[in-house]
Amino acid sequence: MNNPLADHPGFLLRGAARYWTTLLSRRLLPLNLSVTEASILMVIHHNPGISQVAIGRFLNVQRANMAPLVHSLLQHGWIHAFKVDGRTQGLGVTDEGKRLVGHIETVFGDHRRDILSAVPEDMRAFVIPLLSAMVTHEEILNQVS
Amino acid sequence: MNNPLADHPGFLLRGAARYWTTLLSRRLLPLNLSVTEASILMVIHHNPGISQVAIGRFLNVQRANMAPLVHSLLQHGWIHAFKVDGRTQGLGVTDEGKRLVGHIETVFGDHRRDILSAVPEDMRAFVIPLLSAMVTHEEILNQVS
DNA sequence: TATTGTTATACTCTATAACTATA
DNA sequence: TATAGTTATAGAGTATAACAATA
């Protein structure tokens, strides 16, 4: 098989992201959480009082799609909301939510370790800086859309 | 903003893949091609006589989803099909398709260059081997699904 | 005027199941 | 029995537009 895409970083990027995202969503299945829901809980936990729009901006989730996600987390009792001003609500993780965050941190940690150990040891230190460099232009797209 | 996902390779991977895939699909808009359609044309061009199932296996596209994609490329006259045996058809790029492949190669080349130049020069040589290492486990998922 | 949050909706991508015809 | 190709369909994930309430 002659592979014309083997040296295309975009193709490899898509393949890697798809593989590891699928694996992570399977790992979160026992917690009944999607990757995005788990990420939202982590972001709220580390940024108590954050608004759902700010979370969406950070995780690349549209305002319109944040509404049902936050609603679901509220209904499960994992997060709570309080008024910041008339239009903005701050979010925080409840005690029950904090137990769940503990489980998420374990899953995320395992997942992180597995990705890194797939990379040969001599390149492992470059993973985070290299991938970080490839997402730095994110704002440009957000402007356009 | 306290970012609990900044050092998570999976999160960075998803962000990078999404950004560059969105950009690539915009670059292919003038050719009226999706990223997958353009990739299929490239794979056929470099592997004349390949079957659509083999393409799907390589590009991670289900048999069921390959059918309409190939049908569309046939209807546009960019590829042609010939019987290999009673159930398999080999695919090839037509002369008209080859002109299109030339444009795709230009777009893919520009895109490849842009991704690489987003990475600091001292890490650039690691991009392909590092990303390749992160997709090597692809088969495992294919077994499960 | 700009922003938060919401609803409704559409579109793309991906997944599953069932079927035929062939090997 | 296994594989190639097809159809139909369902489910995520994502995108757009419009609206009310508030800054």
mmCIF file of C-alpha atoms in Angstrom, chain A residues 1-5 7-22 26 35-36 39 42-43 46-47 50 58-60 108 112 115 118-120 123 126-135 137-138 140-141 144-145, chain B residues 1-5 7-22 26 35-36 39 42-43 46-47 50 58-60 108 112 115 118-120 123 126-135 137-138 140-141 144-145:
data_model
loop_
_atom_site.group_PDB
_atom_site.id
_atom_site.type_symbol
_atom_site.label_atom_id
_atom_site.label_comp_id
_atom_site.label_asym_id
_atom_site.label_seq_id
_atom_site.Cartn_x
_atom_site.Cartn_y
_atom_site.Cartn_z
ATOM 1 C CA MET A 1 0.000 0.000 0.000
ATOM 2 C CA ASN A 2 1.494 3.260 -1.203
ATOM 3 C CA ASN A 3 0.628 5.912 1.327
ATOM 4 C CA PRO A 4 0.609 9.468 -0.015
ATOM 5 C CA LEU A 5 -0.474 10.854 3.368
ATOM 6 C CA ASP A 7 4.199 12.435 5.868
ATOM 7 C CA HIS A 8 1.223 14.776 6.180
ATOM 8 C CA PRO A 9 1.070 16.139 9.738
ATOM 9 C CA GLY A 10 -2.617 17.004 9.308
ATOM 10 C CA PHE A 11 -3.505 13.431 8.417
ATOM 11 C CA LEU A 12 -1.481 12.018 11.322
ATOM 12 C CA LEU A 13 -2.987 14.600 13.651
ATOM 13 C CA ARG A 14 -6.512 13.535 12.706
ATOM 14 C CA GLY A 15 -5.721 9.857 13.115
ATOM 15 C CA ALA A 16 -4.080 10.327 16.507
ATOM 16 C CA ALA A 17 -6.808 12.617 17.825
ATOM 17 C CA ARG A 18 -9.520 10.233 16.690
ATOM 18 C CA TYR A 19 -7.869 7.171 18.189
ATOM 19 C CA TRP A 20 -7.165 8.681 21.592
ATOM 20 C CA THR A 21 -10.480 10.515 21.814
ATOM 21 C CA THR A 22 -12.373 7.294 21.091
ATOM 22 C CA ARG A 26 -14.719 4.515 26.318
ATOM 23 C CA VAL A 35 -15.208 13.788 26.991
ATOM 24 C CA THR A 36 -16.663 17.296 26.818
ATOM 25 C CA SER A 39 -13.597 18.452 30.578
ATOM 26 C CA MET A 42 -12.443 19.779 35.326
ATOM 27 C CA VAL A 43 -12.463 23.394 34.125
ATOM 28 C CA HIS A 46 -10.092 24.516 38.730
ATOM 29 C CA ASN A 47 -11.915 27.811 38.062
ATOM 30 C CA ILE A 50 -16.493 30.659 35.879
ATOM 31 C CA PHE A 58 -11.889 27.736 26.195
ATOM 32 C CA LEU A 59 -13.106 24.285 25.140
ATOM 33 C CA ASN A 60 -14.313 25.405 21.701
ATOM 34 C CA PHE A 108 -7.380 11.533 32.585
ATOM 35 C CA ARG A 112 -2.209 10.962 29.656
ATOM 36 C CA ILE A 115 -0.420 8.633 25.190
ATOM 37 C CA ALA A 118 3.213 5.489 22.987
ATOM 38 C CA VAL A 119 5.925 8.003 22.080
ATOM 39 C CA PRO A 120 9.561 6.804 22.130
ATOM 40 C CA MET A 123 10.890 12.334 21.944
ATOM 41 C CA PHE A 126 8.649 17.326 23.055
ATOM 42 C CA VAL A 127 5.041 16.116 23.083
ATOM 43 C CA ILE A 128 3.484 18.955 25.082
ATOM 44 C CA PRO A 129 5.517 21.861 23.631
ATOM 45 C CA LEU A 130 5.133 20.534 20.090
ATOM 46 C CA LEU A 131 1.377 20.015 20.326
ATOM 47 C CA SER A 132 0.986 23.336 22.135
ATOM 48 C CA ALA A 133 2.698 25.059 19.217
ATOM 49 C CA MET A 134 0.200 23.496 16.848
ATOM 50 C CA VAL A 135 -2.845 24.902 18.678
ATOM 51 C CA HIS A 137 -3.445 29.807 16.191
ATOM 52 C CA GLU A 138 -6.843 28.761 17.533
ATOM 53 C CA ILE A 140 -7.824 32.959 14.128
ATOM 54 C CA LEU A 141 -10.496 30.387 13.423
ATOM 55 C CA VAL A 144 -13.822 33.778 11.298
ATOM 56 C CA SER A 145 -16.613 31.531 12.551
ATOM 57 C CA MET B 1 -7.847 31.322 33.636
ATOM 58 C CA ASN B 2 -6.474 28.249 35.339
ATOM 59 C CA ASN B 3 -6.113 25.566 32.702
ATOM 60 C CA PRO B 4 -6.209 21.993 34.045
ATOM 61 C CA LEU B 5 -5.889 20.561 30.516
ATOM 62 C CA ASP B 7 -0.501 19.564 29.845
ATOM 63 C CA HIS B 8 -2.901 16.913 28.538
ATOM 64 C CA PRO B 9 -1.664 15.620 25.182
ATOM 65 C CA GLY B 10 -5.151 14.351 24.318
ATOM 66 C CA PHE B 11 -6.683 17.780 24.777
ATOM 67 C CA LEU B 12 -3.954 19.473 22.725
ATOM 68 C CA LEU B 13 -4.263 16.783 20.066
ATOM 69 C CA ARG B 14 -7.997 17.427 19.717
ATOM 70 C CA GLY B 15 -7.526 21.178 19.536
ATOM 71 C CA ALA B 16 -4.776 20.968 16.938
ATOM 72 C CA ALA B 17 -6.615 18.407 14.799
ATOM 73 C CA ARG B 18 -9.786 20.469 14.878
ATOM 74 C CA TYR B 19 -8.075 23.711 13.986
ATOM 75 C CA TRP B 20 -6.072 22.362 11.070
ATOM 76 C CA THR B 21 -8.886 20.178 9.738
ATOM 77 C CA THR B 22 -11.242 23.151 9.700
ATOM 78 C CA ARG B 26 -11.950 25.754 3.948
ATOM 79 C CA VAL B 35 -11.114 16.505 3.338
ATOM 80 C CA THR B 36 -12.138 12.855 3.068
ATOM 81 C CA SER B 39 -7.863 12.106 0.612
ATOM 82 C CA MET B 42 -5.015 11.001 -3.408
ATOM 83 C CA VAL B 43 -5.038 7.391 -2.222
ATOM 84 C CA HIS B 46 -1.131 6.626 -5.702
ATOM 85 C CA ASN B 47 -2.696 3.143 -5.639
ATOM 86 C CA ILE B 50 -7.389 -0.233 -5.105
ATOM 87 C CA PHE B 58 -6.746 2.984 5.507
ATOM 88 C CA LEU B 59 -8.618 6.265 5.999
ATOM 89 C CA ASN B 60 -10.817 4.973 8.831
ATOM 90 C CA PHE B 108 -2.157 19.710 0.735
ATOM 91 C CA ARG B 112 1.580 20.783 5.260
ATOM 92 C CA ILE B 115 1.463 23.220 10.017
ATOM 93 C CA ALA B 118 3.724 26.689 13.271
ATOM 94 C CA VAL B 119 6.217 24.492 15.132
ATOM 95 C CA PRO B 120 9.501 26.067 16.332
ATOM 96 C CA MET B 123 11.287 20.723 17.066
ATOM 97 C CA PHE B 126 10.121 15.538 15.345
ATOM 98 C CA VAL B 127 6.639 16.346 14.047
ATOM 99 C CA ILE B 128 6.193 13.389 11.681
ATOM 100 C CA PRO B 129 7.910 10.698 13.807
ATOM 101 C CA LEU B 130 6.188 11.912 16.962
ATOM 102 C CA LEU B 131 2.695 12.015 15.435
ATOM 103 C CA SER B 132 3.329 8.698 13.681
ATOM 104 C CA ALA B 133 4.123 7.123 17.031
ATOM 105 C CA MET B 134 0.794 8.346 18.367
ATOM 106 C CA VAL B 135 -1.252 6.658 15.636
ATOM 107 C CA HIS B 137 -2.117 1.672 17.844
ATOM 108 C CA GLU B 138 -4.921 2.344 15.385
ATOM 109 C CA ILE B 140 -6.562 -1.986 18.333
ATOM 110 C CA LEU B 141 -9.574 0.265 18.005
ATOM 111 C CA VAL B 144 -13.058 -3.494 18.873
ATOM 112 C CA SER B 145 -15.439 -1.521 16.679
#
